[in-house]
């Protein structure tokens, strides 16, 4: 059921969706971005791009800008080639390491950058193995090349119960909460220690969202990832991407990304959609999905820009021969507000 919204670009009570606002400079080949503003007012964006041949070998890249609109200028890699963190994952001969999904926060004069590392390798029996890990690095500045890796967050993988990808931190006063994953099993969360470099000792891992698939989306059930936690007034919101980031166009199984949201009165749930249904048993409420030439919006994030809220995300523009696929993912943003019932 469609619900009433007050997102600044939308017509209240309709199913109209926005086109992304202006972006100049480096605005293409942008995946899983996180954006912050430093004390000088400079905008910093961290993302992971794809090579021209479609290889995920560039790691996390940094760009900055005087405004959310740009011009975004590349500042280089967060970690130099050969110096990527592994979080203790196995590194046998022939392994391929991937580094993605950065999440950056400024806490007590220190920048914390959470990341996903993914190890792909073949054993001597011809089997291909995939090992994910989540880690954190710190720096006194947001600059590329300045971060020191602290290693693994020490959150175990319990696949298929949960996978460990796409970490996102929520700062709630003196408390910290991490949400993550997991593509095939929903979203999970845990309270973090202070400082937030590992889980709080003895803190239980909680399932937050089940990620119920849409009708016809039967390739990978429960595909949920790209969690973004946000506290607004008395509610905790969990934004996330449901579906596949980069399917062919048009999607024949309704499996492309769409951005959904659930909310709770506590940071670890229980979370409910706009209709009051548990997000462990029902779909989250759709905030943004494919429309017109905008395809597969995902990787949501929210940024305070003064008193204004900026909602940013990735998308593909399938008009004018621009095409689709990971290399053509772009950076998008719109203004965000909440209605009188506290829904975005």
mmCIF file of C-alpha atoms in Angstrom, residues 60-324:
data_model
loop_
_atom_site.group_PDB
_atom_site.id
_atom_site.type_symbol
_atom_site.label_atom_id
_atom_site.label_comp_id
_atom_site.label_asym_id
_atom_site.label_seq_id
_atom_site.Cartn_x
_atom_site.Cartn_y
_atom_site.Cartn_z
ATOM 1 C CA UNK A 60 37.786 2.643 -1.868
ATOM 2 C CA UNK A 61 38.246 5.990 -3.611
ATOM 3 C CA UNK A 62 37.913 9.489 -2.122
ATOM 4 C CA UNK A 63 36.510 12.682 -3.662
ATOM 5 C CA UNK A 64 35.703 16.095 -2.203
ATOM 6 C CA UNK A 65 33.615 19.094 -3.165
ATOM 7 C CA UNK A 66 32.546 22.531 -1.903
ATOM 8 C CA UNK A 67 28.880 21.415 -1.991
ATOM 9 C CA UNK A 68 26.688 18.362 -2.440
ATOM 10 C CA UNK A 69 26.176 19.380 -6.073
ATOM 11 C CA UNK A 70 29.895 19.410 -6.833
ATOM 12 C CA UNK A 71 32.166 19.780 -8.565
ATOM 13 C CA UNK A 72 33.389 16.508 -7.084
ATOM 14 C CA UNK A 73 37.159 16.098 -7.515
ATOM 15 C CA UNK A 74 38.990 12.800 -7.069
ATOM 16 C CA UNK A 75 41.533 12.701 -4.223
ATOM 17 C CA UNK A 76 42.782 9.179 -4.887
ATOM 18 C CA UNK A 77 42.524 5.850 -3.049
ATOM 19 C CA UNK A 78 41.849 5.512 0.649
ATOM 20 C CA UNK A 79 44.474 2.758 0.813
ATOM 21 C CA UNK A 80 47.269 2.421 -1.711
ATOM 22 C CA UNK A 81 47.405 -0.774 -3.803
ATOM 23 C CA UNK A 82 49.173 -3.516 -1.886
ATOM 24 C CA UNK A 83 48.221 -1.944 1.442
ATOM 25 C CA UNK A 84 44.572 -2.967 1.597
ATOM 26 C CA UNK A 85 43.393 -4.413 4.909
ATOM 27 C CA UNK A 86 42.442 -8.097 5.041
ATOM 28 C CA UNK A 87 40.825 -8.308 8.546
ATOM 29 C CA UNK A 88 42.656 -11.615 8.924
ATOM 30 C CA UNK A 89 41.005 -13.318 5.954
ATOM 31 C CA UNK A 90 42.972 -16.122 4.292
ATOM 32 C CA UNK A 91 45.282 -14.939 1.513
ATOM 33 C CA UNK A 92 46.328 -18.087 -0.367
ATOM 34 C CA UNK A 93 48.111 -17.917 -3.723
ATOM 35 C CA UNK A 94 45.859 -16.546 -6.436
ATOM 36 C CA UNK A 95 43.348 -14.910 -4.088
ATOM 37 C CA UNK A 96 41.465 -11.773 -5.165
ATOM 38 C CA UNK A 97 40.707 -9.126 -2.553
ATOM 39 C CA UNK A 98 37.805 -6.685 -2.851
ATOM 40 C CA UNK A 99 37.334 -3.583 -0.693
ATOM 41 C CA UNK A 100 33.997 -1.785 -0.651
ATOM 42 C CA UNK A 101 31.054 -0.192 1.193
ATOM 43 C CA UNK A 102 32.804 2.517 3.266
ATOM 44 C CA UNK A 103 30.996 4.214 6.154
ATOM 45 C CA UNK A 104 32.693 7.261 7.721
ATOM 46 C CA UNK A 105 31.963 9.088 11.006
ATOM 47 C CA UNK A 106 33.659 11.822 13.042
ATOM 48 C CA UNK A 107 33.844 10.897 16.739
ATOM 49 C CA UNK A 108 35.922 12.679 19.423
ATOM 50 C CA UNK A 109 38.297 14.341 16.935
ATOM 51 C CA UNK A 110 38.822 11.097 15.035
ATOM 52 C CA UNK A 111 37.461 9.887 11.704
ATOM 53 C CA UNK A 112 36.279 6.256 11.789
ATOM 54 C CA UNK A 113 35.951 4.472 8.469
ATOM 55 C CA UNK A 114 34.122 1.123 8.473
ATOM 56 C CA UNK A 115 34.553 -1.106 5.445
ATOM 57 C CA UNK A 116 33.862 -4.498 3.917
ATOM 58 C CA UNK A 117 36.646 -6.701 2.636
ATOM 59 C CA UNK A 118 35.900 -9.720 0.484
ATOM 60 C CA UNK A 119 38.302 -12.525 -0.352
ATOM 61 C CA UNK A 120 37.769 -14.781 -3.377
ATOM 62 C CA UNK A 121 40.084 -17.718 -3.990
ATOM 63 C CA UNK A 122 40.195 -21.192 -5.532
ATOM 64 C CA UNK A 123 41.432 -24.182 -3.569
ATOM 65 C CA UNK A 124 43.493 -27.069 -4.963
ATOM 66 C CA UNK A 125 40.288 -29.024 -5.658
ATOM 67 C CA UNK A 126 38.898 -26.377 -7.998
ATOM 68 C CA UNK A 127 36.387 -25.004 -5.490
ATOM 69 C CA UNK A 128 35.782 -21.244 -5.293
ATOM 70 C CA UNK A 129 35.535 -19.772 -1.798
ATOM 71 C CA UNK A 130 34.124 -16.415 -0.718
ATOM 72 C CA UNK A 131 35.113 -14.965 2.657
ATOM 73 C CA UNK A 132 33.787 -11.577 3.863
ATOM 74 C CA UNK A 133 35.028 -9.444 6.728
ATOM 75 C CA UNK A 134 34.223 -6.062 8.279
ATOM 76 C CA UNK A 135 36.893 -3.742 9.680
ATOM 77 C CA UNK A 136 37.595 -0.193 10.789
ATOM 78 C CA UNK A 137 40.337 2.360 10.138
ATOM 79 C CA UNK A 138 40.925 5.715 11.843
ATOM 80 C CA UNK A 139 42.460 9.071 10.952
ATOM 81 C CA UNK A 140 42.802 12.599 12.289
ATOM 82 C CA UNK A 141 41.735 13.926 8.868
ATOM 83 C CA UNK A 142 39.349 12.846 6.095
ATOM 84 C CA UNK A 143 42.112 12.812 3.468
ATOM 85 C CA UNK A 144 42.864 9.917 1.157
ATOM 86 C CA UNK A 145 45.870 7.931 2.325
ATOM 87 C CA UNK A 146 45.625 9.131 5.933
ATOM 88 C CA UNK A 147 43.719 6.246 7.510
ATOM 89 C CA UNK A 148 45.372 3.666 9.764
ATOM 90 C CA UNK A 149 43.725 0.266 9.736
ATOM 91 C CA UNK A 150 42.704 -1.197 13.115
ATOM 92 C CA UNK A 151 41.644 -4.521 11.650
ATOM 93 C CA UNK A 152 38.555 -6.648 12.111
ATOM 94 C CA UNK A 153 35.474 -5.578 14.058
ATOM 95 C CA UNK A 154 35.517 -9.124 15.495
ATOM 96 C CA UNK A 155 31.914 -9.766 14.481
ATOM 97 C CA UNK A 156 31.695 -13.396 13.369
ATOM 98 C CA UNK A 157 30.159 -14.577 10.145
ATOM 99 C CA UNK A 158 27.410 -17.142 10.707
ATOM 100 C CA UNK A 159 26.413 -17.854 7.125
ATOM 101 C CA UNK A 160 23.703 -18.714 6.136
ATOM 102 C CA UNK A 161 22.236 -17.233 9.347
ATOM 103 C CA UNK A 162 23.968 -13.982 8.503
ATOM 104 C CA UNK A 163 26.672 -12.612 6.240
ATOM 105 C CA UNK A 164 28.955 -9.720 7.225
ATOM 106 C CA UNK A 165 28.970 -6.938 4.624
ATOM 107 C CA UNK A 166 28.102 -3.222 4.407
ATOM 108 C CA UNK A 167 28.661 -2.031 8.006
ATOM 109 C CA UNK A 168 26.932 1.169 9.115
ATOM 110 C CA UNK A 169 27.336 2.912 12.478
ATOM 111 C CA UNK A 170 24.640 4.775 14.399
ATOM 112 C CA UNK A 171 25.764 7.315 17.006
ATOM 113 C CA UNK A 172 23.122 7.666 19.723
ATOM 114 C CA UNK A 173 24.525 9.921 22.430
ATOM 115 C CA UNK A 174 27.273 7.922 24.130
ATOM 116 C CA UNK A 175 26.036 4.659 22.606
ATOM 117 C CA UNK A 176 26.978 3.138 19.260
ATOM 118 C CA UNK A 177 25.171 0.539 17.158
ATOM 119 C CA UNK A 178 26.331 -1.278 14.045
ATOM 120 C CA UNK A 179 24.006 -2.636 11.362
ATOM 121 C CA UNK A 180 25.188 -4.747 8.462
ATOM 122 C CA UNK A 181 24.532 -7.237 5.669
ATOM 123 C CA UNK A 182 23.784 -9.457 4.478
ATOM 124 C CA UNK A 183 22.445 -9.933 0.953
ATOM 125 C CA UNK A 184 20.869 -13.347 1.481
ATOM 126 C CA UNK A 185 19.634 -13.339 5.064
ATOM 127 C CA UNK A 186 18.376 -9.896 6.104
ATOM 128 C CA UNK A 187 19.930 -7.132 8.201
ATOM 129 C CA UNK A 188 21.523 -7.542 11.622
ATOM 130 C CA UNK A 189 22.708 -5.274 14.401
ATOM 131 C CA UNK A 190 24.736 -5.161 17.604
ATOM 132 C CA UNK A 191 25.693 -2.589 20.220
ATOM 133 C CA UNK A 192 29.295 -1.464 19.864
ATOM 134 C CA UNK A 193 31.917 -0.740 22.504
ATOM 135 C CA UNK A 194 33.137 2.793 23.258
ATOM 136 C CA UNK A 195 35.190 3.646 21.243
ATOM 137 C CA UNK A 196 33.317 1.765 18.499
ATOM 138 C CA UNK A 197 36.038 -0.512 17.172
ATOM 139 C CA UNK A 198 34.505 -3.848 18.279
ATOM 140 C CA UNK A 199 31.160 -5.113 19.498
ATOM 141 C CA UNK A 200 30.333 -4.409 23.123
ATOM 142 C CA UNK A 201 31.458 -7.419 25.222
ATOM 143 C CA UNK A 202 28.628 -9.920 25.529
ATOM 144 C CA UNK A 203 26.244 -7.896 23.323
ATOM 145 C CA UNK A 204 23.852 -10.173 21.417
ATOM 146 C CA UNK A 205 23.513 -9.987 17.645
ATOM 147 C CA UNK A 206 19.933 -9.088 16.705
ATOM 148 C CA UNK A 207 18.109 -9.684 13.440
ATOM 149 C CA UNK A 208 16.574 -6.354 12.392
ATOM 150 C CA UNK A 209 15.035 -6.922 8.943
ATOM 151 C CA UNK A 210 14.168 -10.098 7.066
ATOM 152 C CA UNK A 211 14.086 -8.534 3.621
ATOM 153 C CA UNK A 212 11.007 -10.277 2.270
ATOM 154 C CA UNK A 213 11.349 -10.678 -1.537
ATOM 155 C CA UNK A 214 8.956 -9.055 -3.955
ATOM 156 C CA UNK A 215 6.599 -11.241 -6.029
ATOM 157 C CA UNK A 216 8.508 -12.779 -8.895
ATOM 158 C CA UNK A 217 11.895 -12.054 -7.343
ATOM 159 C CA UNK A 218 12.865 -15.676 -6.846
ATOM 160 C CA UNK A 219 16.524 -15.661 -7.866
ATOM 161 C CA UNK A 220 17.849 -14.813 -4.417
ATOM 162 C CA UNK A 221 15.225 -14.517 -1.674
ATOM 163 C CA UNK A 222 15.769 -12.010 1.140
ATOM 164 C CA UNK A 223 18.311 -9.925 -0.769
ATOM 165 C CA UNK A 224 18.906 -7.017 1.578
ATOM 166 C CA UNK A 225 22.021 -4.907 2.026
ATOM 167 C CA UNK A 226 23.300 -1.357 2.288
ATOM 168 C CA UNK A 227 21.785 -0.595 5.704
ATOM 169 C CA UNK A 228 21.708 3.021 6.866
ATOM 170 C CA UNK A 229 20.557 3.841 10.407
ATOM 171 C CA UNK A 230 19.145 7.253 11.232
ATOM 172 C CA UNK A 231 17.592 8.670 14.395
ATOM 173 C CA UNK A 232 15.015 11.417 13.988
ATOM 174 C CA UNK A 233 13.029 12.745 16.945
ATOM 175 C CA UNK A 234 11.788 9.702 18.880
ATOM 176 C CA UNK A 235 12.260 7.059 16.194
ATOM 177 C CA UNK A 236 15.075 4.968 14.801
ATOM 178 C CA UNK A 237 14.892 4.459 11.039
ATOM 179 C CA UNK A 238 16.545 1.710 9.047
ATOM 180 C CA UNK A 239 16.925 2.473 5.339
ATOM 181 C CA UNK A 240 18.225 -0.272 3.054
ATOM 182 C CA UNK A 241 18.346 -1.658 -0.473
ATOM 183 C CA UNK A 242 16.234 -4.668 -1.376
ATOM 184 C CA UNK A 243 17.042 -6.590 -4.555
ATOM 185 C CA UNK A 244 19.930 -6.755 -7.021
ATOM 186 C CA UNK A 245 22.208 -3.752 -7.561
ATOM 187 C CA UNK A 246 22.967 -4.362 -11.232
ATOM 188 C CA UNK A 247 20.581 -6.587 -13.170
ATOM 189 C CA UNK A 248 19.974 -6.280 -16.882
ATOM 190 C CA UNK A 249 17.471 -3.718 -18.049
ATOM 191 C CA UNK A 250 14.581 -4.056 -18.067
ATOM 192 C CA UNK A 251 14.467 -6.442 -15.126
ATOM 193 C CA UNK A 252 12.379 -9.474 -15.999
ATOM 194 C CA UNK A 253 11.985 -10.651 -12.404
ATOM 195 C CA UNK A 254 11.383 -7.336 -10.633
ATOM 196 C CA UNK A 255 14.679 -7.900 -8.854
ATOM 197 C CA UNK A 256 16.455 -4.559 -9.285
ATOM 198 C CA UNK A 257 17.314 -2.412 -6.263
ATOM 199 C CA UNK A 258 14.676 -0.341 -4.542
ATOM 200 C CA UNK A 259 15.108 1.623 -1.310
ATOM 201 C CA UNK A 260 12.915 0.690 1.633
ATOM 202 C CA UNK A 261 12.563 1.903 5.210
ATOM 203 C CA UNK A 262 11.336 0.550 8.535
ATOM 204 C CA UNK A 263 11.290 2.255 11.926
ATOM 205 C CA UNK A 264 11.412 1.418 15.631
ATOM 206 C CA UNK A 265 11.361 3.081 19.051
ATOM 207 C CA UNK A 266 14.679 1.386 19.856
ATOM 208 C CA UNK A 267 17.970 1.126 17.939
ATOM 209 C CA UNK A 268 17.805 -2.659 17.700
ATOM 210 C CA UNK A 269 14.101 -2.925 16.954
ATOM 211 C CA UNK A 270 11.576 -4.302 16.637
ATOM 212 C CA UNK A 271 11.150 -2.524 13.298
ATOM 213 C CA UNK A 272 7.834 -1.962 11.533
ATOM 214 C CA UNK A 273 6.720 -0.641 8.151
ATOM 215 C CA UNK A 274 4.245 2.196 7.590
ATOM 216 C CA UNK A 275 1.330 -0.251 7.802
ATOM 217 C CA UNK A 276 2.408 -1.422 11.261
ATOM 218 C CA UNK A 277 3.642 -4.804 10.041
ATOM 219 C CA UNK A 278 6.793 -6.342 11.447
ATOM 220 C CA UNK A 279 9.753 -5.985 9.096
ATOM 221 C CA UNK A 280 10.801 -9.477 10.158
ATOM 222 C CA UNK A 281 7.656 -10.766 8.467
ATOM 223 C CA UNK A 282 6.752 -8.152 5.846
ATOM 224 C CA UNK A 283 8.432 -5.857 3.340
ATOM 225 C CA UNK A 284 9.671 -2.464 4.383
ATOM 226 C CA UNK A 285 7.922 0.606 3.011
ATOM 227 C CA UNK A 286 9.231 1.695 -0.400
ATOM 228 C CA UNK A 287 10.845 5.124 -0.353
ATOM 229 C CA UNK A 288 12.339 5.132 -3.858
ATOM 230 C CA UNK A 289 12.286 2.687 -6.760
ATOM 231 C CA UNK A 290 12.820 2.576 -10.527
ATOM 232 C CA UNK A 291 10.889 5.226 -12.426
ATOM 233 C CA UNK A 292 11.116 6.942 -15.805
ATOM 234 C CA UNK A 293 14.800 6.639 -16.834
ATOM 235 C CA UNK A 294 16.036 6.153 -13.264
ATOM 236 C CA UNK A 295 16.844 2.495 -12.627
ATOM 237 C CA UNK A 296 17.722 0.470 -9.531
ATOM 238 C CA UNK A 297 18.223 3.159 -6.843
ATOM 239 C CA UNK A 298 20.040 1.812 -3.792
ATOM 240 C CA UNK A 299 22.813 2.366 -1.219
ATOM 241 C CA UNK A 300 20.852 4.998 0.764
ATOM 242 C CA UNK A 301 22.410 7.567 3.083
ATOM 243 C CA UNK A 302 21.337 10.727 4.915
ATOM 244 C CA UNK A 303 23.390 13.834 5.631
ATOM 245 C CA UNK A 304 22.663 16.931 7.681
ATOM 246 C CA UNK A 305 23.554 19.945 5.526
ATOM 247 C CA UNK A 306 23.063 22.740 8.029
ATOM 248 C CA UNK A 307 19.429 22.364 9.115
ATOM 249 C CA UNK A 308 18.509 20.543 5.901
ATOM 250 C CA UNK A 309 18.464 16.802 5.340
ATOM 251 C CA UNK A 310 20.073 15.401 2.190
ATOM 252 C CA UNK A 311 19.086 11.923 1.026
ATOM 253 C CA UNK A 312 21.754 10.440 -1.243
ATOM 254 C CA UNK A 313 21.870 7.182 -3.171
ATOM 255 C CA UNK A 314 23.127 5.445 -6.303
ATOM 256 C CA UNK A 315 21.206 4.832 -9.512
ATOM 257 C CA UNK A 316 21.537 4.076 -13.209
ATOM 258 C CA UNK A 317 20.198 6.362 -15.948
ATOM 259 C CA UNK A 318 19.036 4.175 -18.807
ATOM 260 C CA UNK A 319 18.205 7.027 -21.206
ATOM 261 C CA UNK A 320 20.222 8.335 -24.118
ATOM 262 C CA UNK A 321 22.342 5.219 -24.469
ATOM 263 C CA UNK A 322 24.057 5.708 -21.106
ATOM 264 C CA UNK A 323 23.398 2.063 -20.334
ATOM 265 C CA UNK A 324 23.321 0.048 -17.161
#
